[in-house]
């Protein structure tokens, strides 16, 4: 089984990828949070900085692009190719309302007047670059998926990553594995599964159901439990000392990279919205973390959590 680290906007940047990879069992492949090429067909400075090869050494990293026009995609892909990337990924999965309103991400799945010219344009212009797609089943109804699969099969995709929900599901409700099975049967390209694999038991159950699928993408569960890949490879669950060391490195790195207390607090509180799944009886400590207005208050709350809250036996992320 090959394990991919999913892109999570605002979280899995180069700083996070490097801190995580330095301490835990590495992923086989990493995907960047989506990059949106500007109307000038360029990448923004922050986005370019995050994909610089020197910031991602030792990783099989795939940049992900979000657009609905071939020209920005091609220009950005060429720039990424010059940086040494042999593959880029097209985001057709983001369910965010602001993204969908711009007819991008999973919103593009219902916009065939844009989707077909986009795919025609990028595959015609980039025959020497591997192009993969991350998709949902459709925008409004999973019945859209068979026709989408027929469209994808017309192109030489290097890989299709399927999150078996529609846009309107966001991340609510069960994944639609029956529709994933249909897509898998139709696919002419390698298929990777993504969606609600939060524990080693989840992955084992998925593999029993789909024994031919050799690639899975892990996201929210891998943020909540940074040791999940190790567990999948037979290692013991991480202990509090390892978790604390990871937290402390990220905390130091964000203090060095960001200006002011509020941006650092925002980043760390966002991470704790996932990490709390790894701790039992932590409601009071989490309340103190969420209420912290200064780094000193935050540090005190975190120290109290690590001192008083045991690690959970079942480290399952629950969507709030």
JSON list of C-alpha atoms in Angstrom, two decimals, residues 251-268 293-296 298-299:
[
{"chain": "A", "resi": 251, "resn": "UNK", "atom": "CA", "xyz": [5.40, 26.15, 17.73]},
{"chain": "A", "resi": 252, "resn": "UNK", "atom": "CA", "xyz": [8.99, 27.40, 17.46]},
{"chain": "A", "resi": 253, "resn": "UNK", "atom": "CA", "xyz": [8.91, 27.31, 13.66]},
{"chain": "A", "resi": 254, "resn": "UNK", "atom": "CA", "xyz": [5.69, 29.30, 13.47]},
{"chain": "A", "resi": 255, "resn": "UNK", "atom": "CA", "xyz": [7.04, 31.87, 15.91]},
{"chain": "A", "resi": 256, "resn": "UNK", "atom": "CA", "xyz": [10.06, 32.29, 13.64]},
{"chain": "A", "resi": 257, "resn": "UNK", "atom": "CA", "xyz": [8.01, 32.43, 10.43]},
{"chain": "A", "resi": 258, "resn": "UNK", "atom": "CA", "xyz": [5.07, 34.60, 11.51]},
{"chain": "A", "resi": 259, "resn": "UNK", "atom": "CA", "xyz": [4.92, 38.13, 12.91]},
{"chain": "A", "resi": 260, "resn": "UNK", "atom": "CA", "xyz": [3.04, 38.72, 16.14]},
{"chain": "A", "resi": 261, "resn": "UNK", "atom": "CA", "xyz": [1.25, 36.56, 18.65]},
{"chain": "A", "resi": 262, "resn": "UNK", "atom": "CA", "xyz": [-2.16, 36.36, 16.96]},
{"chain": "A", "resi": 263, "resn": "UNK", "atom": "CA", "xyz": [-1.01, 34.61, 13.74]},
{"chain": "A", "resi": 264, "resn": "UNK", "atom": "CA", "xyz": [0.90, 32.03, 15.80]},
{"chain": "A", "resi": 265, "resn": "UNK", "atom": "CA", "xyz": [-2.07, 31.46, 18.09]},
{"chain": "A", "resi": 266, "resn": "UNK", "atom": "CA", "xyz": [-4.38, 31.08, 15.10]},
{"chain": "A", "resi": 267, "resn": "UNK", "atom": "CA", "xyz": [-2.14, 28.42, 13.55]},
{"chain": "A", "resi": 268, "resn": "UNK", "atom": "CA", "xyz": [-1.71, 26.45, 16.75]},
{"chain": "A", "resi": 293, "resn": "UNK", "atom": "CA", "xyz": [-5.15, 35.47, 23.91]},
{"chain": "A", "resi": 294, "resn": "UNK", "atom": "CA", "xyz": [-1.39, 35.55, 24.46]},
{"chain": "A", "resi": 295, "resn": "UNK", "atom": "CA", "xyz": [1.40, 33.05, 23.93]},
{"chain": "A", "resi": 296, "resn": "UNK", "atom": "CA", "xyz": [2.09, 32.79, 27.66]},
{"chain": "A", "resi": 298, "resn": "UNK", "atom": "CA", "xyz": [-1.33, 29.32, 25.40]},
{"chain": "A", "resi": 299, "resn": "UNK", "atom": "CA", "xyz": [1.89, 27.75, 26.68]}
]
